[in-house]
CSV table of C-alpha atoms in Angstrom, one decimal:
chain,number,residue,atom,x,y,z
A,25,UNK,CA,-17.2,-27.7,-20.0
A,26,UNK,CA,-20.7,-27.1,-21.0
A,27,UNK,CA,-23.1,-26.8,-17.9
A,28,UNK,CA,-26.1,-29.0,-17.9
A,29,UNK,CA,-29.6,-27.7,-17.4
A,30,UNK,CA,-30.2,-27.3,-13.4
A,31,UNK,CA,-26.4,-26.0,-13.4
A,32,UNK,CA,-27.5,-23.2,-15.9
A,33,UNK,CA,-30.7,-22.3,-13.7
A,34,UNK,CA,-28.9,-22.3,-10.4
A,35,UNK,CA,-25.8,-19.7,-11.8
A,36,UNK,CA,-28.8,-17.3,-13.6
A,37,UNK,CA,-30.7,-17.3,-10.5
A,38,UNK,CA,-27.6,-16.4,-8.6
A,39,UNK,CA,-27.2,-13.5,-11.2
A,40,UNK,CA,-30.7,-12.4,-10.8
A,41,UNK,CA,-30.3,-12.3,-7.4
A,42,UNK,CA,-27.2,-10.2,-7.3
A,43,UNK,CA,-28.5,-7.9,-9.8
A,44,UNK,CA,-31.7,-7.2,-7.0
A,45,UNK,CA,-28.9,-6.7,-4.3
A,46,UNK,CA,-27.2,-4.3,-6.8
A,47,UNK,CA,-30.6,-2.5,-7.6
A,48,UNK,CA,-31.0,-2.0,-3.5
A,49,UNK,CA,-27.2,-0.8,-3.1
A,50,UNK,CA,-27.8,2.9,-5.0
A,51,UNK,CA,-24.0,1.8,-6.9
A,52,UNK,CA,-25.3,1.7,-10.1
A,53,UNK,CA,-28.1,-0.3,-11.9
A,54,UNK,CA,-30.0,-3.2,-11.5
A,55,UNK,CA,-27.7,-5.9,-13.2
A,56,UNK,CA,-25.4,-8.0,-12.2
A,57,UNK,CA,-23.2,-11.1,-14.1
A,58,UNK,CA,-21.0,-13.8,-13.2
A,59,UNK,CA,-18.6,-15.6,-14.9
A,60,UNK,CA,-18.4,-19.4,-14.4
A,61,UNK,CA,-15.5,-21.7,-14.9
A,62,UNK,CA,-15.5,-25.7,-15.0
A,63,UNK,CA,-18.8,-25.4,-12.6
A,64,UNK,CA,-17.5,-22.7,-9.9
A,65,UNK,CA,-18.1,-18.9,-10.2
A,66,UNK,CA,-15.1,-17.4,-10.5
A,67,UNK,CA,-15.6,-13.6,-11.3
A,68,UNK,CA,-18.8,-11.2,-10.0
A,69,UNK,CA,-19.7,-7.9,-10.6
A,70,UNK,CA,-22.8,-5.6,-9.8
A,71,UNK,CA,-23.2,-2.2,-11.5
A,72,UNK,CA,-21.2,0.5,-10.3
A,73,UNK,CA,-21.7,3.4,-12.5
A,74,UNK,CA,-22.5,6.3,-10.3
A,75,UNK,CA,-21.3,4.8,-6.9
A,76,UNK,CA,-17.7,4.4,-8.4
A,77,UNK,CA,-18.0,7.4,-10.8
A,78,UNK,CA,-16.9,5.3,-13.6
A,79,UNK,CA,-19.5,4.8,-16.5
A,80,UNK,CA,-17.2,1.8,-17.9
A,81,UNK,CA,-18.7,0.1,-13.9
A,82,UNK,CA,-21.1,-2.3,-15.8
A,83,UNK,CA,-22.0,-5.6,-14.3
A,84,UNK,CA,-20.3,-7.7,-17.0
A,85,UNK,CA,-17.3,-5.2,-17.0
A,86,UNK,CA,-16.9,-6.0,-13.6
A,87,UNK,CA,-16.9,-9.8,-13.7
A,88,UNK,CA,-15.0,-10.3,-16.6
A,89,UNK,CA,-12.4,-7.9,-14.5
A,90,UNK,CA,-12.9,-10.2,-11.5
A,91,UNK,CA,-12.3,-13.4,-13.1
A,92,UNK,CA,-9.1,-12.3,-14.9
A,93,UNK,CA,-7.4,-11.0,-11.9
A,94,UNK,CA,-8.6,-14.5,-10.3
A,95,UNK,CA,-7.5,-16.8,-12.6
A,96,UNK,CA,-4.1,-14.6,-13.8
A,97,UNK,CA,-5.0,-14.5,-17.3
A,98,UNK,CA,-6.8,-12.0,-20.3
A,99,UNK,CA,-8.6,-14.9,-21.6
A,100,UNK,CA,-11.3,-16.1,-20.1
A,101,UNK,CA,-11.9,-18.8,-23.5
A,102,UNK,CA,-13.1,-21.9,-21.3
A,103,UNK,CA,-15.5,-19.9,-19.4
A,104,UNK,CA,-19.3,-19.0,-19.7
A,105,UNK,CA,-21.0,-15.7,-18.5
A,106,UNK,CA,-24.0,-15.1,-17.0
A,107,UNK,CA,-25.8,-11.8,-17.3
A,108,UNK,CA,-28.8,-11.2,-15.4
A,109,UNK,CA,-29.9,-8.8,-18.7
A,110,UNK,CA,-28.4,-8.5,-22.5
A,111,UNK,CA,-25.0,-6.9,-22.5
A,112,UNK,CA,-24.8,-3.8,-23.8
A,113,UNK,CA,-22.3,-3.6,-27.3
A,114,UNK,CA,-19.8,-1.9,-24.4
A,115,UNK,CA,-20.0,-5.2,-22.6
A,116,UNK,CA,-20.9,-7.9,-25.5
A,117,UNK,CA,-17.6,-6.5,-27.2
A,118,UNK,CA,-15.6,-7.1,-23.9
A,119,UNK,CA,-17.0,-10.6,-24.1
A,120,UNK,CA,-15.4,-10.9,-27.0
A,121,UNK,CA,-12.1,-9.6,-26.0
A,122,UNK,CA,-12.1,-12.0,-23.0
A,123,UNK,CA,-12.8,-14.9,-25.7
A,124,UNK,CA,-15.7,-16.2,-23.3
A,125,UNK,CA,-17.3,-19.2,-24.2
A,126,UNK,CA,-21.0,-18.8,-24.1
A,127,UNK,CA,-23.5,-16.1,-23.1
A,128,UNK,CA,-26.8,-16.8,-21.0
A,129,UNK,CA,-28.9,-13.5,-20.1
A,130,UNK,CA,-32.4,-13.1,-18.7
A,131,UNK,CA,-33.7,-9.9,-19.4
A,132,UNK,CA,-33.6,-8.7,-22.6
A,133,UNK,CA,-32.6,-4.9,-24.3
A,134,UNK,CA,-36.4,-3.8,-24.7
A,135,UNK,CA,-37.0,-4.6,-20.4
A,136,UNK,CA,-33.8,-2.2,-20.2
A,137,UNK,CA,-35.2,0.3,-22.4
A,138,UNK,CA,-38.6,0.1,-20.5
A,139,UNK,CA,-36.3,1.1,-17.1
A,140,UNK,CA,-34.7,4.0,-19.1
A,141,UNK,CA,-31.5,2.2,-20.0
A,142,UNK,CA,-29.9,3.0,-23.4
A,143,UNK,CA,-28.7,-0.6,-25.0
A,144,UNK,CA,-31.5,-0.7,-27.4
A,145,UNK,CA,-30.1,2.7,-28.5
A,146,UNK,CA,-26.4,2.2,-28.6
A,147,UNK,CA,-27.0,-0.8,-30.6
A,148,UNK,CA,-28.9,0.7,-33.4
A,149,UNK,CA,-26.2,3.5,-33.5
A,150,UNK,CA,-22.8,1.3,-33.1
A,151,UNK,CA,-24.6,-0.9,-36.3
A,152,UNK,CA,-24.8,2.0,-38.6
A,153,UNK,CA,-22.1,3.1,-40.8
A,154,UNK,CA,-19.9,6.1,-38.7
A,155,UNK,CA,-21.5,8.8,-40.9
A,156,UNK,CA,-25.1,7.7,-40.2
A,157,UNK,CA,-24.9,7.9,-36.3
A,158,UNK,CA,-26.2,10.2,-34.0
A,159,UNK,CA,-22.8,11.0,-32.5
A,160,UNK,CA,-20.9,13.6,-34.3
A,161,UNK,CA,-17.6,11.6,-35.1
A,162,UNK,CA,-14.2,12.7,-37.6
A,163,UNK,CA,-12.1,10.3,-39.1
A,164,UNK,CA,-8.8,11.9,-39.5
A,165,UNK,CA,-6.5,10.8,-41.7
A,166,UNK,CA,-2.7,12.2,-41.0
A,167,UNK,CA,0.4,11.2,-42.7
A,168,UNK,CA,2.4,8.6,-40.3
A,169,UNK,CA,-0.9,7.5,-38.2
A,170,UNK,CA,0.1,4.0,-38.5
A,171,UNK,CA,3.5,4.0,-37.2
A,172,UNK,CA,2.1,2.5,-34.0
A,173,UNK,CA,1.6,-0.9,-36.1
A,174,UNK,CA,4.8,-1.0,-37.8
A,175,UNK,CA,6.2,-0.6,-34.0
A,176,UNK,CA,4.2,-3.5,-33.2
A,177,UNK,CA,4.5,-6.2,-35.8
A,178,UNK,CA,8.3,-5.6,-35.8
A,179,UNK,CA,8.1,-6.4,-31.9
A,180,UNK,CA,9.9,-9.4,-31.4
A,181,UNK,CA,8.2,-10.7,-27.9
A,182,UNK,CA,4.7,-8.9,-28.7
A,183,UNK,CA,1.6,-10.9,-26.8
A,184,UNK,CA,-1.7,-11.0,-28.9
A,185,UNK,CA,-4.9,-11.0,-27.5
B,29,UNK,CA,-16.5,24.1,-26.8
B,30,UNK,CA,-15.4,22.6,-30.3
B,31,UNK,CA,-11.4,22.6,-30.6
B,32,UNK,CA,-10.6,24.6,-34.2
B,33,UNK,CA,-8.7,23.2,-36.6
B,34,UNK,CA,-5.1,23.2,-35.3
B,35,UNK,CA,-6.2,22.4,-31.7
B,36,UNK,CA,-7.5,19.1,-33.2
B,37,UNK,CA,-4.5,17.9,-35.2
B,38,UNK,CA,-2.8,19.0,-32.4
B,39,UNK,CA,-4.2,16.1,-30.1
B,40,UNK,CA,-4.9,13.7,-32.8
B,41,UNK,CA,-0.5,14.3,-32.7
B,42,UNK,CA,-0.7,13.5,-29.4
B,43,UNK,CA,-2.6,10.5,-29.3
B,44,UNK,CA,-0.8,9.2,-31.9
B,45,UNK,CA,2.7,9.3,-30.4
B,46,UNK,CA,1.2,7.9,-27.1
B,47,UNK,CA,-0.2,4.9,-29.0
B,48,UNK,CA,3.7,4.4,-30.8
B,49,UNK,CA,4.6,4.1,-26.9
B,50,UNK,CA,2.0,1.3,-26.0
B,51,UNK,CA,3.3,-0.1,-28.6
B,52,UNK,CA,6.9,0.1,-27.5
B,53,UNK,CA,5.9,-0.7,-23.7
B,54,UNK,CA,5.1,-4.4,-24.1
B,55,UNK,CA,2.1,-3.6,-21.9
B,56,UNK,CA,-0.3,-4.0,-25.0
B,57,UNK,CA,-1.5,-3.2,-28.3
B,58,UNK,CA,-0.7,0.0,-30.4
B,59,UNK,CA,-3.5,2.1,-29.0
B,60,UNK,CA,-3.9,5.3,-27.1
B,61,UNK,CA,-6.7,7.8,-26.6
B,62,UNK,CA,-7.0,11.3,-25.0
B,63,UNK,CA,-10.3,13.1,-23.4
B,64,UNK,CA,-9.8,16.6,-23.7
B,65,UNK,CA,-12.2,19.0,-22.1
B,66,UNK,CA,-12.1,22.4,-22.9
B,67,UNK,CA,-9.1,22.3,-24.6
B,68,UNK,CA,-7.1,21.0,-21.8
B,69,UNK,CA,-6.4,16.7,-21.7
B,70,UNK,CA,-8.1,15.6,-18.8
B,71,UNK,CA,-7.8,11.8,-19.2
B,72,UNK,CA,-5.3,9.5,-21.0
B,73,UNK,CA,-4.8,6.4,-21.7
B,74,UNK,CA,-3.0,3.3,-23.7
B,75,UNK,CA,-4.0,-0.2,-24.3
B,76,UNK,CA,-2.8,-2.2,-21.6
B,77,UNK,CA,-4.9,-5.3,-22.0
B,78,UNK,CA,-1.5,-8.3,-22.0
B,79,UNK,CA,0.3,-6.0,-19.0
B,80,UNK,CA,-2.6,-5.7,-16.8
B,81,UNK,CA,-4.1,-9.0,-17.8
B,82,UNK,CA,-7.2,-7.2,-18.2
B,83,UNK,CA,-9.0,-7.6,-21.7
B,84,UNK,CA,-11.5,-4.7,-20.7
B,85,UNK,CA,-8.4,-2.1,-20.5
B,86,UNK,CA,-8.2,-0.7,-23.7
B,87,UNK,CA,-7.6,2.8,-24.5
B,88,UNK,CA,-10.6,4.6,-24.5
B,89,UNK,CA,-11.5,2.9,-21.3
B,90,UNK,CA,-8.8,3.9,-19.5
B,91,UNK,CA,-8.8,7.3,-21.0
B,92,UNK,CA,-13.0,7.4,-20.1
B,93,UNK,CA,-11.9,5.9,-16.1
B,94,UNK,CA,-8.8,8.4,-16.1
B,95,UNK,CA,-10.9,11.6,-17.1
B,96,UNK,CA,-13.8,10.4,-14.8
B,97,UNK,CA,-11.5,10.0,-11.5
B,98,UNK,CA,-10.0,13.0,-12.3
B,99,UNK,CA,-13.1,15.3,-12.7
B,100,UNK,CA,-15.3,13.1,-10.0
B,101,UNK,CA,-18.1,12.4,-12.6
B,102,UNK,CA,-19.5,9.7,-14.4
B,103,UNK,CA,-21.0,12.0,-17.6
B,104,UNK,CA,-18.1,13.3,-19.8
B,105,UNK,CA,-20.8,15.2,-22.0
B,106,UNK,CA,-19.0,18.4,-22.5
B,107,UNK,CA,-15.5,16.7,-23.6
B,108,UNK,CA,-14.3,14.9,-26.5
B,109,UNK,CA,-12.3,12.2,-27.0
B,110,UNK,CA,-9.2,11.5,-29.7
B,111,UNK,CA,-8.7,8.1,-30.6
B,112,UNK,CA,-5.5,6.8,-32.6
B,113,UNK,CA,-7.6,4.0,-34.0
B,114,UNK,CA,-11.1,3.7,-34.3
B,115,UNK,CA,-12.7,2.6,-30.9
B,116,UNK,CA,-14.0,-0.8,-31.3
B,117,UNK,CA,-17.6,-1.6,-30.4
B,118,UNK,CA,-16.6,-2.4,-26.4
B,119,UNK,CA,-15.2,1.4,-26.3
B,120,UNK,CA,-17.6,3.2,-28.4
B,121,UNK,CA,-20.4,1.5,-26.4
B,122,UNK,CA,-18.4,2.9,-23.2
B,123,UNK,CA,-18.0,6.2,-25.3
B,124,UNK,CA,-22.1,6.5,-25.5
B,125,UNK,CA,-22.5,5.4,-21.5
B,126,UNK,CA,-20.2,8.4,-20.5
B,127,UNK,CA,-21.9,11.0,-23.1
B,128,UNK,CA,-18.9,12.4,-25.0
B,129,UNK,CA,-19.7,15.1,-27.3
B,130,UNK,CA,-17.5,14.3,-30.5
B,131,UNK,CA,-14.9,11.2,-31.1
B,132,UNK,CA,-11.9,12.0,-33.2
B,133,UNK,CA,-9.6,8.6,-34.5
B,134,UNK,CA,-7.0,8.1,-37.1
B,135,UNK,CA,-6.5,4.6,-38.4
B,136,UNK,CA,-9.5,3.0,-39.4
B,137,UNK,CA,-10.9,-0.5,-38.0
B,138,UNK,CA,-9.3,-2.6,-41.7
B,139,UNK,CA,-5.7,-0.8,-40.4
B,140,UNK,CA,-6.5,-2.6,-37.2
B,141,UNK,CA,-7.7,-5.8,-38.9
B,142,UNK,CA,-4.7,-6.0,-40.8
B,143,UNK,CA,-2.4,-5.9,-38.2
B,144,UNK,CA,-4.5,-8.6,-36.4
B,145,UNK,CA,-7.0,-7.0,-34.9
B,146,UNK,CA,-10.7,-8.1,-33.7
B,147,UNK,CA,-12.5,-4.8,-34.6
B,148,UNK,CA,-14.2,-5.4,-37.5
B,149,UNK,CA,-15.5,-9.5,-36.8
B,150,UNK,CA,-16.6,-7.7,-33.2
B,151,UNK,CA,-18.5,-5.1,-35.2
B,152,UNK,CA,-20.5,-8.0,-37.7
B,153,UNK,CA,-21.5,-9.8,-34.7
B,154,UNK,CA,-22.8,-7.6,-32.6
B,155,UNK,CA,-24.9,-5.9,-35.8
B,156,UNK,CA,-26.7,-9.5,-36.1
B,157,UNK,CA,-29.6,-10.6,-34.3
B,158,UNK,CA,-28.6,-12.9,-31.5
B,159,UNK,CA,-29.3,-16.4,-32.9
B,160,UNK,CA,-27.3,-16.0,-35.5
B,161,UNK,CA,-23.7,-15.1,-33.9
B,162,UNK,CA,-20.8,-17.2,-34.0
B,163,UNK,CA,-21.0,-16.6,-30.0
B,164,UNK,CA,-23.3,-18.9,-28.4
B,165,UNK,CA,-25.8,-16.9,-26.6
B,166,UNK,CA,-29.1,-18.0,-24.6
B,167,UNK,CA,-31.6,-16.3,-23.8
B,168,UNK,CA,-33.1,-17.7,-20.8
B,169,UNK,CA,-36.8,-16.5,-19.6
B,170,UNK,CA,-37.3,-17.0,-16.2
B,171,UNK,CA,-40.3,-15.9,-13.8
B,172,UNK,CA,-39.8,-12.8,-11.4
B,173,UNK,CA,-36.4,-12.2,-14.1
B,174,UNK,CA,-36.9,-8.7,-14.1
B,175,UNK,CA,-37.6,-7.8,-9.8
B,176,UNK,CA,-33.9,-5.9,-10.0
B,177,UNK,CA,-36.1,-3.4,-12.1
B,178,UNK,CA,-38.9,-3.4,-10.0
B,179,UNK,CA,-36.8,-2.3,-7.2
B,180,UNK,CA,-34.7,0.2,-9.1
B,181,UNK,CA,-37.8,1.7,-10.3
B,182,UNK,CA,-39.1,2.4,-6.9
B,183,UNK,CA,-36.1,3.9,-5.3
B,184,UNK,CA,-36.3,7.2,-4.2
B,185,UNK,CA,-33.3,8.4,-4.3
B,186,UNK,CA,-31.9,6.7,-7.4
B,187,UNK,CA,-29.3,8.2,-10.2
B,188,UNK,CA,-29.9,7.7,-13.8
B,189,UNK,CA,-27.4,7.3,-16.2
């Protein structure tokens, strides 16, 4: 269900202020998200990066994490997030994966970059070709790589996601 | 320090039989990935996205989370990291935040599309500008948005990343 207007204000204020209570914490960064189902938040997450020694610790990350363990489930497809700046690729493409419904941020990449965060970066690298980016990166190809997906698709009882 | 030749195949081999036994666990998809650090694996992990109900927890993530716990750091700049499949955008965005040196993978993100996979639509969206994703995204411009950064910026004590 789609939030109306004031709904939409109220969860992105909430997000901005969790995201200053992050900033003050010394976890991690200063963002924070929130994941919002039928009208109730039901996942949050602040940065955690170099409190938690884990550089995966991002505010949407953590959320998305949140809500899944909440609700029992790896899709989160009748559910909005709310990011108090623009996911990174790392956390746009777990938004994906989650099958959220709709994104609302505040801040955008260029504000990060301003602070000294990467996004604006790592998106100009992750949309060139693998050759092009800055990242020294070998495709290997080895006879047999693949027998991981015959293994799969001949799994009777396999869950997609 | 660059593995040679043979040390390379050597954990390419090794991520790929790890990613035939995600596929055999019923835990999740057919992926596995290794950080290796000095020629010595210090992180592992497979795709465990169904059996953790986590959509976040594929295999470079948990290989990234594993080697960080394991050597107490958030930067992973002097390791590398083998991939059975190409890393999708989520992981190779976390594969820039934690500063790996080189990535290694095998099968290629159309393998991973034939067998089902999400890689490739996830890598065309997050390449376009942000009105013109199937995802629908907001951008929502509020005033005093951005006091999380004013706060980060003037901590003392705070640690980049």
């Amino acid at each position: 269900m789609e939030a109306n207007g004031p709904e939409v204000l109220r969860f992105m204020r909430e997000a901005l202020r969790l995201a200053v209570e992050s900033a003050r914490s010394g976890n991690g960064g200063p963002f924070a998200a929130l994941v919002v189902k039928d009208g109730e938040i039901v996942g949050r997450g602040c940065n955690g990066v170099t409190g938690a020694n884990d550089p995966t610790a991002h505010a949407e990350i953590e959320a998305i994490r949140d809500a899944c363990r909440r609700l029992g489930t790896f899709r989160l497809n009748d559910c909005d997030i709310y990011c108090s700046s623009e996911p990174c690729p790392m956390c746009l493409g777990a938004i994906y994966w989650a099958r959220l419904e709709r994104v609302y941020y505040s801040n955008d990449r260029e504000i990060a970059a301003e602070a000294g965060f990467d996004d604006a970066f790592i998106y100009d690298e992750i949309s060139r070709p693998v050759g092009r980016r800055v990242l020294p990166t070998r495709h290997l190809t080895l006879t047999g790589a693949d027998e991981a997906f015959a293994v799969w698709k001949a799994l009777a009882d396999r869950v997609e996601y």
